[in-house]
Short mmCIF file of C-alpha atoms and ligand atoms in Angstrom, two decimals:
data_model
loop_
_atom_site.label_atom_id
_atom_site.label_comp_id
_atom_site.label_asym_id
_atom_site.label_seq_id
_atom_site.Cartn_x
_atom_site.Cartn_y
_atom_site.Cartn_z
CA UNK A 1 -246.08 159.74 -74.03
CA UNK A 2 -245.28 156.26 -72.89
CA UNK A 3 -246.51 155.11 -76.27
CA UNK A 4 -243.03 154.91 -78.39
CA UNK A 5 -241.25 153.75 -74.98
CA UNK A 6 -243.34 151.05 -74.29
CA UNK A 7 -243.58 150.08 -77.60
CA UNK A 8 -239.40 149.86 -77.83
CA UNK A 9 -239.84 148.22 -74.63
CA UNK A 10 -242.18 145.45 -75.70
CA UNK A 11 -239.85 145.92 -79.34
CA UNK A 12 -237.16 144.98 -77.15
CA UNK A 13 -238.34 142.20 -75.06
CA UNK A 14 -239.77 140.46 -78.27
CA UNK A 15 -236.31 140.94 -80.05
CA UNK A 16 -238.52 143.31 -82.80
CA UNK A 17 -237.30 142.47 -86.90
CA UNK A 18 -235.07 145.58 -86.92
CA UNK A 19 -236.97 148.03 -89.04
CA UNK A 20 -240.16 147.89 -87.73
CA UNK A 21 -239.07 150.44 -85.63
CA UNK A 22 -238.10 153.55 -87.50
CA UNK A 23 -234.54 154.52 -87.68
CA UNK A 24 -234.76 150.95 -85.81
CA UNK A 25 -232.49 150.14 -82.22
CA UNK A 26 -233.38 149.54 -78.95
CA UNK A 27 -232.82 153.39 -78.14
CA UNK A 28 -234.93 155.03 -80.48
CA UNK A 29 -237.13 156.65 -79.70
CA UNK A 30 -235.38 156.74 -75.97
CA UNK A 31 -237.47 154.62 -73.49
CA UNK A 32 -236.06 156.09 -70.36
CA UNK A 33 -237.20 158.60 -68.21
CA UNK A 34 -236.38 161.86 -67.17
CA UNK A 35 -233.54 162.56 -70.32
CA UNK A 36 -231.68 159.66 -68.67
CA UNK A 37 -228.98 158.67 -71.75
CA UNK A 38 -229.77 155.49 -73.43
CA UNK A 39 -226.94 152.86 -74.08
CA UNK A 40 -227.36 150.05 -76.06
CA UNK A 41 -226.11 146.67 -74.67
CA UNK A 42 -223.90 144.84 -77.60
CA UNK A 43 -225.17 141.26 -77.67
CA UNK A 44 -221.96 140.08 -76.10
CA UNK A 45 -222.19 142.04 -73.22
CA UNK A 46 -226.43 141.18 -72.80
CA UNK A 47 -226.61 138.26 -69.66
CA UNK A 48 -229.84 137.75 -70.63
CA UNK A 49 -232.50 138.44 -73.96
CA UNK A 50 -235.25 140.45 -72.18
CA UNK A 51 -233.01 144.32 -72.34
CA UNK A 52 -231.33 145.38 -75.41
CA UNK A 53 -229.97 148.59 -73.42
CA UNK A 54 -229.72 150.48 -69.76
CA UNK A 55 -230.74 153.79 -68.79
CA UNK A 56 -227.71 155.84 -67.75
CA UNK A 57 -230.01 157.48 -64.78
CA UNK A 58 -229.51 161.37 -64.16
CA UNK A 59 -228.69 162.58 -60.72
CA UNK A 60 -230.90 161.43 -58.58
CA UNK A 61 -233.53 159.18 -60.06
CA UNK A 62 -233.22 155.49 -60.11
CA UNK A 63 -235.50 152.72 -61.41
CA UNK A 64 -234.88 150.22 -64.86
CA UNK A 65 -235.84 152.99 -67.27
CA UNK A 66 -234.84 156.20 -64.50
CA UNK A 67 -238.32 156.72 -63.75
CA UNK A 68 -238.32 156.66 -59.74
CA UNK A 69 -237.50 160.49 -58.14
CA UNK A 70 -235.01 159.23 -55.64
CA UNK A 71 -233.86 162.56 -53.90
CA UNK A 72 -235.78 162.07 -50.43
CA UNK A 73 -234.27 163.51 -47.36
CA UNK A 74 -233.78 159.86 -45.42
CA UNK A 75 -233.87 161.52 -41.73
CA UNK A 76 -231.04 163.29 -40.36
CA UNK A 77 -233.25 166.03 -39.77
CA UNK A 78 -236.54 164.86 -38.96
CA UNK A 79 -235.09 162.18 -36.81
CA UNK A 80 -236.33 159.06 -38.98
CA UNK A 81 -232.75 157.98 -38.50
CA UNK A 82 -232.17 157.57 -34.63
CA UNK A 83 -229.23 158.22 -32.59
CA UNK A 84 -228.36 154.73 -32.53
CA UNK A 85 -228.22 154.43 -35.97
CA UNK A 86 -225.78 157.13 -36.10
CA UNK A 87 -221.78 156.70 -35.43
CA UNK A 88 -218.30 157.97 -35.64
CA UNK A 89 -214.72 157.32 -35.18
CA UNK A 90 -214.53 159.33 -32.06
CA UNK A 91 -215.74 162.33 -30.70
CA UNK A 92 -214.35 165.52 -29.63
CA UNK A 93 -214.96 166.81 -25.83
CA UNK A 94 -214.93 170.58 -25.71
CA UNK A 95 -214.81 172.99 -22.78
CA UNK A 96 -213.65 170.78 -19.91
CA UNK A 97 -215.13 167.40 -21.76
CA UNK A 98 -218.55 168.44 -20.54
CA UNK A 99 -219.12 169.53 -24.48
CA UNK A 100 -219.83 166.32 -26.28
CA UNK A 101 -219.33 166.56 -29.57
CA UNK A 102 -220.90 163.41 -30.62
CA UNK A 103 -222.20 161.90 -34.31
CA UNK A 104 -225.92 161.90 -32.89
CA UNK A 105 -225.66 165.76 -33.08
CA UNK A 106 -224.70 165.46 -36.86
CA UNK A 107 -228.39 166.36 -37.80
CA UNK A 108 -228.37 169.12 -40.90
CA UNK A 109 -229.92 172.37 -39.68
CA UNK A 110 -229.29 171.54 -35.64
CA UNK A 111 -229.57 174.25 -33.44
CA UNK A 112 -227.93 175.04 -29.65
CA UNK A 113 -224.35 175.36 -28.32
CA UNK A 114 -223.16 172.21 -29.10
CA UNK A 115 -225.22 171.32 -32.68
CA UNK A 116 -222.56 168.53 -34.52
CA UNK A 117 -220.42 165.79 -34.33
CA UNK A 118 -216.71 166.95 -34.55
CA UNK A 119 -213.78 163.95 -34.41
CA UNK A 120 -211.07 164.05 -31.52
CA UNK A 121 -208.15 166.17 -32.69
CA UNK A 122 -206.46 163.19 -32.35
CA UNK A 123 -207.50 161.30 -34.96
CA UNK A 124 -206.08 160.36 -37.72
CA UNK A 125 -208.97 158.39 -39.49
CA UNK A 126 -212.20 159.99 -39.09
CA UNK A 127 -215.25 158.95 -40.22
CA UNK A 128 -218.68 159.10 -39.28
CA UNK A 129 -221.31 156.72 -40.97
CA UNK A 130 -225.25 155.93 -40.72
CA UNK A 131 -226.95 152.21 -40.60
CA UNK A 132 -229.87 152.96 -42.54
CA UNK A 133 -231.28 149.40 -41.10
CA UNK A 134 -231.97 147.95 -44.53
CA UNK A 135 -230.93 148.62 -47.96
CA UNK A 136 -232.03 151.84 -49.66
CA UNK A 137 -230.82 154.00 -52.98
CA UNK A 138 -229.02 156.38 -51.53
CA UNK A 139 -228.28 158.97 -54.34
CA UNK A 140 -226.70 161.73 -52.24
CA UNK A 141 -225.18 163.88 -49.09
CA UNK A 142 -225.98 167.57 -48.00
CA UNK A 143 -223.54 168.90 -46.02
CA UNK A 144 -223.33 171.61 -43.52
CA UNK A 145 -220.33 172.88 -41.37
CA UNK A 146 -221.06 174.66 -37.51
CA UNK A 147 -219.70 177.04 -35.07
CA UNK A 148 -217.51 175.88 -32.02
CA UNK A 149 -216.31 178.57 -29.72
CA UNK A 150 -217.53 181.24 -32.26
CA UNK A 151 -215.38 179.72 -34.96
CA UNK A 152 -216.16 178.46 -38.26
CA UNK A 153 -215.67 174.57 -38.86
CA UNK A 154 -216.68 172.52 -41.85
CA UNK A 155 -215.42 169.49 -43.66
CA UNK A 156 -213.72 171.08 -47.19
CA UNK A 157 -213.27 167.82 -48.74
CA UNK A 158 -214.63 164.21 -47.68
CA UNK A 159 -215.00 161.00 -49.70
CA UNK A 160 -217.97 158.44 -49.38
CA UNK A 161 -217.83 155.14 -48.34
CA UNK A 162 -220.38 152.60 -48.44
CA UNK A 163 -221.70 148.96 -47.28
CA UNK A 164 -224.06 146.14 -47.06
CA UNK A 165 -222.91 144.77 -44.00
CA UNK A 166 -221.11 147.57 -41.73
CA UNK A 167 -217.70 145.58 -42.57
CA UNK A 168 -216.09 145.94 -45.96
CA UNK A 169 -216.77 149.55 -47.35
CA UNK A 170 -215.73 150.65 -50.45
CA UNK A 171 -215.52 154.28 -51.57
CA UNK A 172 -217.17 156.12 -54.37
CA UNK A 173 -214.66 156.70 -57.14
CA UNK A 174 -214.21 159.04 -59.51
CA UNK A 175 -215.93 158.73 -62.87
CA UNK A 176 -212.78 159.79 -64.45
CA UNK A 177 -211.35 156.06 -62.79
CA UNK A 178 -208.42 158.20 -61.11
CA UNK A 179 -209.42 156.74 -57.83
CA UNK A 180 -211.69 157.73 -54.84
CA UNK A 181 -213.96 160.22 -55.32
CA UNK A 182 -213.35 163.50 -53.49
CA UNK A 183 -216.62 165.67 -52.62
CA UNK A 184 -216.06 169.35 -52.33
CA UNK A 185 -218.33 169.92 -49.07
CA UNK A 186 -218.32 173.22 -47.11
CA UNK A 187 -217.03 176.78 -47.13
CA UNK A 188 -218.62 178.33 -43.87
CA UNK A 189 -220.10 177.25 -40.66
CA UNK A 190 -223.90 177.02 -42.12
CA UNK A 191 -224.22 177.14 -45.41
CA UNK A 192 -225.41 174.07 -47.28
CA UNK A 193 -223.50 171.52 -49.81
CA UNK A 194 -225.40 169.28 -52.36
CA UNK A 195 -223.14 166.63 -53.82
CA UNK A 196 -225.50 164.23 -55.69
CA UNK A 197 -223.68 160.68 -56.62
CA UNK A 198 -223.04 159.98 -59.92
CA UNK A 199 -224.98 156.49 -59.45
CA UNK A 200 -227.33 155.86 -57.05
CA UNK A 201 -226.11 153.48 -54.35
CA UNK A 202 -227.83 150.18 -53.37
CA UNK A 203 -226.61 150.04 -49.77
CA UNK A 204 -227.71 149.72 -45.92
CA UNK A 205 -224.33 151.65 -44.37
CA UNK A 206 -222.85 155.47 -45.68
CA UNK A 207 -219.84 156.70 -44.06
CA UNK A 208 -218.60 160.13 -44.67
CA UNK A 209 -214.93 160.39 -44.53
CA UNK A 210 -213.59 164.14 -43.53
CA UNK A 211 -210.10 164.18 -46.22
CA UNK A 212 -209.23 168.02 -45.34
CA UNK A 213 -211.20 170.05 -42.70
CA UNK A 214 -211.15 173.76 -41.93
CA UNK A 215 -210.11 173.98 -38.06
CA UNK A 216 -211.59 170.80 -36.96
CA UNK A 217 -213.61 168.12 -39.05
CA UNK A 218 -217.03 169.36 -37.85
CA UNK A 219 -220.31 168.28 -39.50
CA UNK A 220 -224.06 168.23 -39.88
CA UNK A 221 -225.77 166.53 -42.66
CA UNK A 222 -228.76 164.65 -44.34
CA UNK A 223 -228.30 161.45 -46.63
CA UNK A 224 -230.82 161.73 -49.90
CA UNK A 225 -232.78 158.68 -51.10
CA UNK A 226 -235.44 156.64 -51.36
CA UNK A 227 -236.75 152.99 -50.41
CA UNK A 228 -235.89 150.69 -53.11
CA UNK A 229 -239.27 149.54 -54.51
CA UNK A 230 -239.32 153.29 -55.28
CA UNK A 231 -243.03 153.06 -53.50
CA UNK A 232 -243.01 155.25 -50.69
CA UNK A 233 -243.96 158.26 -51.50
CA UNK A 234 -245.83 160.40 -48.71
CA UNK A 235 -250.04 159.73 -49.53
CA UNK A 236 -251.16 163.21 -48.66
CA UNK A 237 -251.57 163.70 -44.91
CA UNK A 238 -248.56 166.61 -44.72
CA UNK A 239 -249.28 168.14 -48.26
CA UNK A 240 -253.08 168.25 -47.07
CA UNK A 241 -254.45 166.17 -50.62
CA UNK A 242 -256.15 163.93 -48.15
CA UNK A 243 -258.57 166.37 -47.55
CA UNK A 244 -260.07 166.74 -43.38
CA UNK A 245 -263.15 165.08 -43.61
CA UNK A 246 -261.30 162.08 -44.56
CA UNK A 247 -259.55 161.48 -41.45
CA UNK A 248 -261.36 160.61 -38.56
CA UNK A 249 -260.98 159.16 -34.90
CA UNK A 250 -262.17 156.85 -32.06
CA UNK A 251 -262.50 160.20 -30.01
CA UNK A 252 -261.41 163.62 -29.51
CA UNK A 253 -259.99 165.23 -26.26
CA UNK A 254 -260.23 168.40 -25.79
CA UNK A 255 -257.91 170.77 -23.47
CA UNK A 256 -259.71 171.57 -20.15
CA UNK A 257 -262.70 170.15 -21.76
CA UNK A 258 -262.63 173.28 -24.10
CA UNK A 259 -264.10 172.79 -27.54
CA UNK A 260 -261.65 175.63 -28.60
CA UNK A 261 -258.51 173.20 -27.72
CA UNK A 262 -259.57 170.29 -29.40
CA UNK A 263 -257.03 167.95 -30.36
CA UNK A 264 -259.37 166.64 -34.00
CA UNK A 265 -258.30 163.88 -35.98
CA UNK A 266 -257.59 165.64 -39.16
CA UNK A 267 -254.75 167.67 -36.93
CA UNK A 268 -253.31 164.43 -37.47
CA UNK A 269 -250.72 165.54 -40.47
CA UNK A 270 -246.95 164.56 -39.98
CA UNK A 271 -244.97 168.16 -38.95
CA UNK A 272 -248.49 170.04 -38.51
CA UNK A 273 -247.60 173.31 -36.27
CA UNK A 274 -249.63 175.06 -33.54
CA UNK A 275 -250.97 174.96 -30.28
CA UNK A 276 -253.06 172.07 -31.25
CA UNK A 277 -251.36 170.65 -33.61
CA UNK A 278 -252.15 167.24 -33.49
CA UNK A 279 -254.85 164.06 -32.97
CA UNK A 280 -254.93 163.50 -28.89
CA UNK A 281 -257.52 160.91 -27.84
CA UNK A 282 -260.43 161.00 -25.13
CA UNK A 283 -259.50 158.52 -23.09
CA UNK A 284 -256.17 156.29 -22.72
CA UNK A 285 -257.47 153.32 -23.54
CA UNK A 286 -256.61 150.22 -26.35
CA UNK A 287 -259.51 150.56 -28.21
CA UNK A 288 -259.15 153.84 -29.26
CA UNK A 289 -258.23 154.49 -33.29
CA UNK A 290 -257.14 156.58 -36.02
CA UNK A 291 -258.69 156.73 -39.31
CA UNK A 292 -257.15 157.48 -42.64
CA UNK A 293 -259.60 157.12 -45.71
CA UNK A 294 -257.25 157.36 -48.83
CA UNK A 295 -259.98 158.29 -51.31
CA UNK A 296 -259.24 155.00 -53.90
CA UNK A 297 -257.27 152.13 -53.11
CA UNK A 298 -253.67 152.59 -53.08
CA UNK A 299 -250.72 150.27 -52.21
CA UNK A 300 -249.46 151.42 -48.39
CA UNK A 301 -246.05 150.52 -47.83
CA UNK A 302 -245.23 152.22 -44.68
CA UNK A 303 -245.99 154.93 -42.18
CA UNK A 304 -244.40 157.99 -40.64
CA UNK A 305 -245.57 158.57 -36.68
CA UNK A 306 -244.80 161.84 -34.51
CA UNK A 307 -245.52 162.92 -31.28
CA UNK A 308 -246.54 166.34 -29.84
CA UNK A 309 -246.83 168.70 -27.14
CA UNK A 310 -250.06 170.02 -25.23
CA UNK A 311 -248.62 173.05 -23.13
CA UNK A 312 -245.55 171.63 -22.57
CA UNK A 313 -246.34 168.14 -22.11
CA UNK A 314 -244.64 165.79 -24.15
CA UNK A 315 -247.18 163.27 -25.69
CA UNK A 316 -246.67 160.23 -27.90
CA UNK A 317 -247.80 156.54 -28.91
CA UNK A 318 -244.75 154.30 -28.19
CA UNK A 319 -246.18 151.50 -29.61
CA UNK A 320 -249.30 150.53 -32.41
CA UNK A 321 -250.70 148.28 -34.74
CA UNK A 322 -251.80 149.16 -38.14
CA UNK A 323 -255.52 147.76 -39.43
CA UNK A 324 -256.72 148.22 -42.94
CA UNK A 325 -259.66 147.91 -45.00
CA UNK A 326 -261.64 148.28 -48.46
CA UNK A 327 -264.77 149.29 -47.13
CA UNK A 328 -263.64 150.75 -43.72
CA UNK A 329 -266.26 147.63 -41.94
CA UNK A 330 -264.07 144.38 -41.85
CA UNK A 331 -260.52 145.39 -40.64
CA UNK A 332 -257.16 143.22 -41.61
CA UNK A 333 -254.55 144.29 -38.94
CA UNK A 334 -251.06 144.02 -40.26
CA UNK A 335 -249.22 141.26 -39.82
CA UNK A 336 -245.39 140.35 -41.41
CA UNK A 337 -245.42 137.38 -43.59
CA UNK A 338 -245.43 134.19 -41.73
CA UNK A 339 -246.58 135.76 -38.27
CA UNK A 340 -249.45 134.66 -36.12
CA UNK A 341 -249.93 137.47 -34.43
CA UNK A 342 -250.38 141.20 -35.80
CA UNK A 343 -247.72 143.30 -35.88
CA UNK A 344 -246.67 145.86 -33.10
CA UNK A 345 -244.60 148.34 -34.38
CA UNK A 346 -242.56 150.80 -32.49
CA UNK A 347 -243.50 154.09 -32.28
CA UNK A 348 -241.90 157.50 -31.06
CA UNK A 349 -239.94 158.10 -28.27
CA UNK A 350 -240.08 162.11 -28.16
CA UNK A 351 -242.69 165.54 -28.98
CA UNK A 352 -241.23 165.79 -32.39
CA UNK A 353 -239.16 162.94 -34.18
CA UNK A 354 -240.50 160.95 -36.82
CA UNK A 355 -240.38 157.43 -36.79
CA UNK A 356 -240.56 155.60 -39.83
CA UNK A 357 -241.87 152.20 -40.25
CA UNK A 358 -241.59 150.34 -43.56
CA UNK A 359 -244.36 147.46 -44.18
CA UNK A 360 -242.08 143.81 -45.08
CA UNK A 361 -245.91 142.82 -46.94
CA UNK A 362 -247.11 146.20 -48.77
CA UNK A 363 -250.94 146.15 -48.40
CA UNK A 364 -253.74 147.58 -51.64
CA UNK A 365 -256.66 149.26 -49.17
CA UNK A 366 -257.96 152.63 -48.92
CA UNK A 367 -258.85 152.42 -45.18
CA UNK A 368 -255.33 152.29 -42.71
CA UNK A 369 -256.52 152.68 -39.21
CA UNK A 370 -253.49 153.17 -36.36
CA UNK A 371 -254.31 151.07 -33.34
CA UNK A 372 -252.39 152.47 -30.30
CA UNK A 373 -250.87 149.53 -28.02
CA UNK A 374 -248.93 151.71 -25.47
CA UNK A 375 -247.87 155.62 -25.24
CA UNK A 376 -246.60 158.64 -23.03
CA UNK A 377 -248.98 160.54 -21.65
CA UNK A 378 -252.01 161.05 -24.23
CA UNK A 379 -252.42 159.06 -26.64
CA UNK A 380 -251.32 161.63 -29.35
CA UNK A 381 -250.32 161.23 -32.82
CA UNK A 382 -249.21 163.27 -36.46
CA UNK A 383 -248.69 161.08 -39.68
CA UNK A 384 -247.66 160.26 -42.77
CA UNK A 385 -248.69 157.45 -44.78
CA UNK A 386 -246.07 156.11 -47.74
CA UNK A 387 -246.75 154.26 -50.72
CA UNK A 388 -248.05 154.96 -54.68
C1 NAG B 401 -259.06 145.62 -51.52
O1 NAG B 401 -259.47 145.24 -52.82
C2 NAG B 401 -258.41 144.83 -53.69
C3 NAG B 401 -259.00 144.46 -55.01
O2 NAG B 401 -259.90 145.39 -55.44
C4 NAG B 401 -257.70 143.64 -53.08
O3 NAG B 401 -256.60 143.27 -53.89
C5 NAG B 401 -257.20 143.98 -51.70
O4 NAG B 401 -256.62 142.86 -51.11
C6 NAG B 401 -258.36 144.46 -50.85
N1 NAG B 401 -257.87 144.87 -49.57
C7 NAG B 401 -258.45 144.49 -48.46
C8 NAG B 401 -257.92 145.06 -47.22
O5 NAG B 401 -259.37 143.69 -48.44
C1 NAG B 402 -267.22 141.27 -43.70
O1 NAG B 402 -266.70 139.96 -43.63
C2 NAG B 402 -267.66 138.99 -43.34
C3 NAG B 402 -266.95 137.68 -43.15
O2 NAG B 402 -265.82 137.59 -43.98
C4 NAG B 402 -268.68 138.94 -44.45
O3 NAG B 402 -269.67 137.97 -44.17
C5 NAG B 402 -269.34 140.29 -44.57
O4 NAG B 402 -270.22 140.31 -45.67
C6 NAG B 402 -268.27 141.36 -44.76
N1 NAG B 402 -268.90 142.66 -44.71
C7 NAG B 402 -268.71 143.56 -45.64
C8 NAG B 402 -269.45 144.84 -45.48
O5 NAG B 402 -267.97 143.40 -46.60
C1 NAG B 403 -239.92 169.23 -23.78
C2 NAG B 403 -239.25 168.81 -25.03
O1 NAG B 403 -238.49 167.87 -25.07
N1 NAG B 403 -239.55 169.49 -26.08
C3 NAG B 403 -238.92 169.26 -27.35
C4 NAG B 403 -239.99 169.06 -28.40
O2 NAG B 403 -239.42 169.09 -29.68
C5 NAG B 403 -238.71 170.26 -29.99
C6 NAG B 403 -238.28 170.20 -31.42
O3 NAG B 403 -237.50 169.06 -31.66
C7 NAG B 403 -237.53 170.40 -29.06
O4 NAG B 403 -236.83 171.58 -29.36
C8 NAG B 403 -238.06 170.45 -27.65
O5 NAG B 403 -236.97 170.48 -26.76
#
């Protein structure tokens, strides 16, 4: 299928005699992706020789020629996005101000008494707004209202702001050009709303702005996107295509010494659920290692960690290094460009949030080993790895 696209492609970039290509033009036959619309650039408009047209991307794919699915939950939810990346105008304190309100809480799908952010009745600006901690595509918002005091609250209309450096936002507009774009978010206190952008946005800060709000501007949500390079899709621990014999460990503790609550390395998958439910080494010790053999080689350009519980104790590594290999005997331990020493990356802090880290030097291997360098408990891990 790529045939007739590449071929305009390579028509394109070697400024093709026109006719070689039937019913000739840079557009035909269409090499973008996903039935993104073709527009063909007038030579006046071109900056440069090298694209004769841009693909008008559909909602939520990015990419040159629309080809990257960019529709990724970025971590409201699972917690990939911390508290401290999280904040808001103000915050509302309910029953007595011992109910705090506050933007951490704005996580879609939160549970409890007091389960999302809600601004002070007194103000007259609210916003709340996420620092994703380096630019992303962000190429949409799911929204979600809650209950306070048994009553329905949910944001009916908000518009989008967005940044590169936390200072000057500017809002989505309206493809019509009459001005900011207003999102029609919620109708009820749990039922979601998918607003996908128009464009996808190149950006490190999203603020949602609450324009009209049924009884008070209360919110959960999730941000949807994906890392820029467009490489970071999950490699198969979670979906289970890295089959168990392919991920393997240092040790394995078992529960009481019990081989029936063994904690085995291929428990190791990001969000696994159970008793035992993740890897949990023998002893607490440096040395000690996780093993994930890819199958081929495959560019790795980050990792998802999680914690987990063994009866009620919360378990996690706080801290690791990351070690990879070709033939799973001489080990490279990750280190960012320019550094002498290998990288220690920070891990979890909790039983159940994931903590994403994205390599600055993507690495081709099909051996990634996790090192832990300090944790709570156990040393006890569930993982994703990202890449293509
Ligand atoms: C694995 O082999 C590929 C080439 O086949 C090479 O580019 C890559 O750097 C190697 N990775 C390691 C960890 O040696
Ligand atoms: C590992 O690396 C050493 C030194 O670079 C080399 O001599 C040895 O052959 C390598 N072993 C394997 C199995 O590739
Ligand atoms: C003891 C403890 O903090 N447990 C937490 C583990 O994670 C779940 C899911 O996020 C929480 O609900 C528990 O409170």
């Amino acid at each position: 299928m790529p045939g007739p696209r590449l071929l305009a492609a390579l028509c394109g970039a070697l400024l093709c005699a026109s006719g070689l290509l039937a019913f000739s033009g840079p557009c035909n036959p269409n090499p973008c992706y996903n039935d993104a619309e073709c527009q063909v650039i007038k030579d006046e408009h071109r900056g440069d020789i090298f694209t004769q047209y841009i693909c008008k991307c559909p909602h939520g794919y990015t990419g040159v020629h629309c080809e990257i699915t960019c529709a990724m939950p970025l971590g409201m939810e699972t917690g990939a996005i911390s508290d401290s990346q999280i904040s808001a105008s103000s915050v509302y304190l309910g029953f007595m101000g011992l109910q705090r309100w506050a933007p951490e809480l704005a996580r879609l799908h939160r549970t409890g008494i007091v389960n999302a952010w809600t601004a002070s009745n007194y103000d007259k600006n609210p916003w709340i707004q996420v620092n994703l901690v380096r630019k992303m595509w962000v190429t949409g918002v799911v929204t979600q209202g809650a209950s306070r005091a048994s009553n329905a609250e949910y944001l009916k209309t908000f518009k989008v702001a967005y940044s590169l450096n936390g200072r000057k936002f500017q809002f989505i507009q309206s493809a019509e050009g009459s001005g900011d774009k207003l999102f029609v978010g919620n109708t009820d206190n749990s039922g979601l709303k998918v607003n996908l952008f128009d464009f996808p946005l190149e950006v490190q800060y999203v603020r949602l702005v609450p324009i009209t709000c049924h009884r008070g501007c209360t919110l959960r949500f999730e941000l949807l996107g994906c890392e820029l390079n467009g490489c970071a899709e999950p490699l198969g621990m979670k979906d289970n295509t890295i089959p168990d014999r392919q991920i393997t460990a240092s040790s394995i503790y078992r529960t009481w010494g019990l081989n029936a609550f063994s904690w085995y390395p291929f428990y190791a998958r990001l969000d696994k659920q159970g008793k035992f439910n993740a890897w949990t080494a023998q002893t607490n010790d440096a040395s000690e290692w996780l093993q994930v053999d890819l199958g081929t080689q495959r560019q790795v350009t980050g990792i998802i960690t999680q914690g987990a519980r063994d009866f009620g104790h919360i378990q996690y590594v706080a801290a690791y290094k990351v070690a990879y290999s070709n033939n799973s005997m001489n080990w490279t331990e990750y280190r960012d460009q320019g550094a002498l020493d290998s990288k220690i990356f920070p891990g979890n802090l909790d039983n159940n949030s994931h903590k994403k880290n994205m390599f600055e030097m993507p690495f081709l291997a099909r051996f990634v080993r996790v090192l832990p360098v300090a944790w709570h408990n156990r040393i006890t891990l569930r993982v994703e790895l990202l890449g293509c």
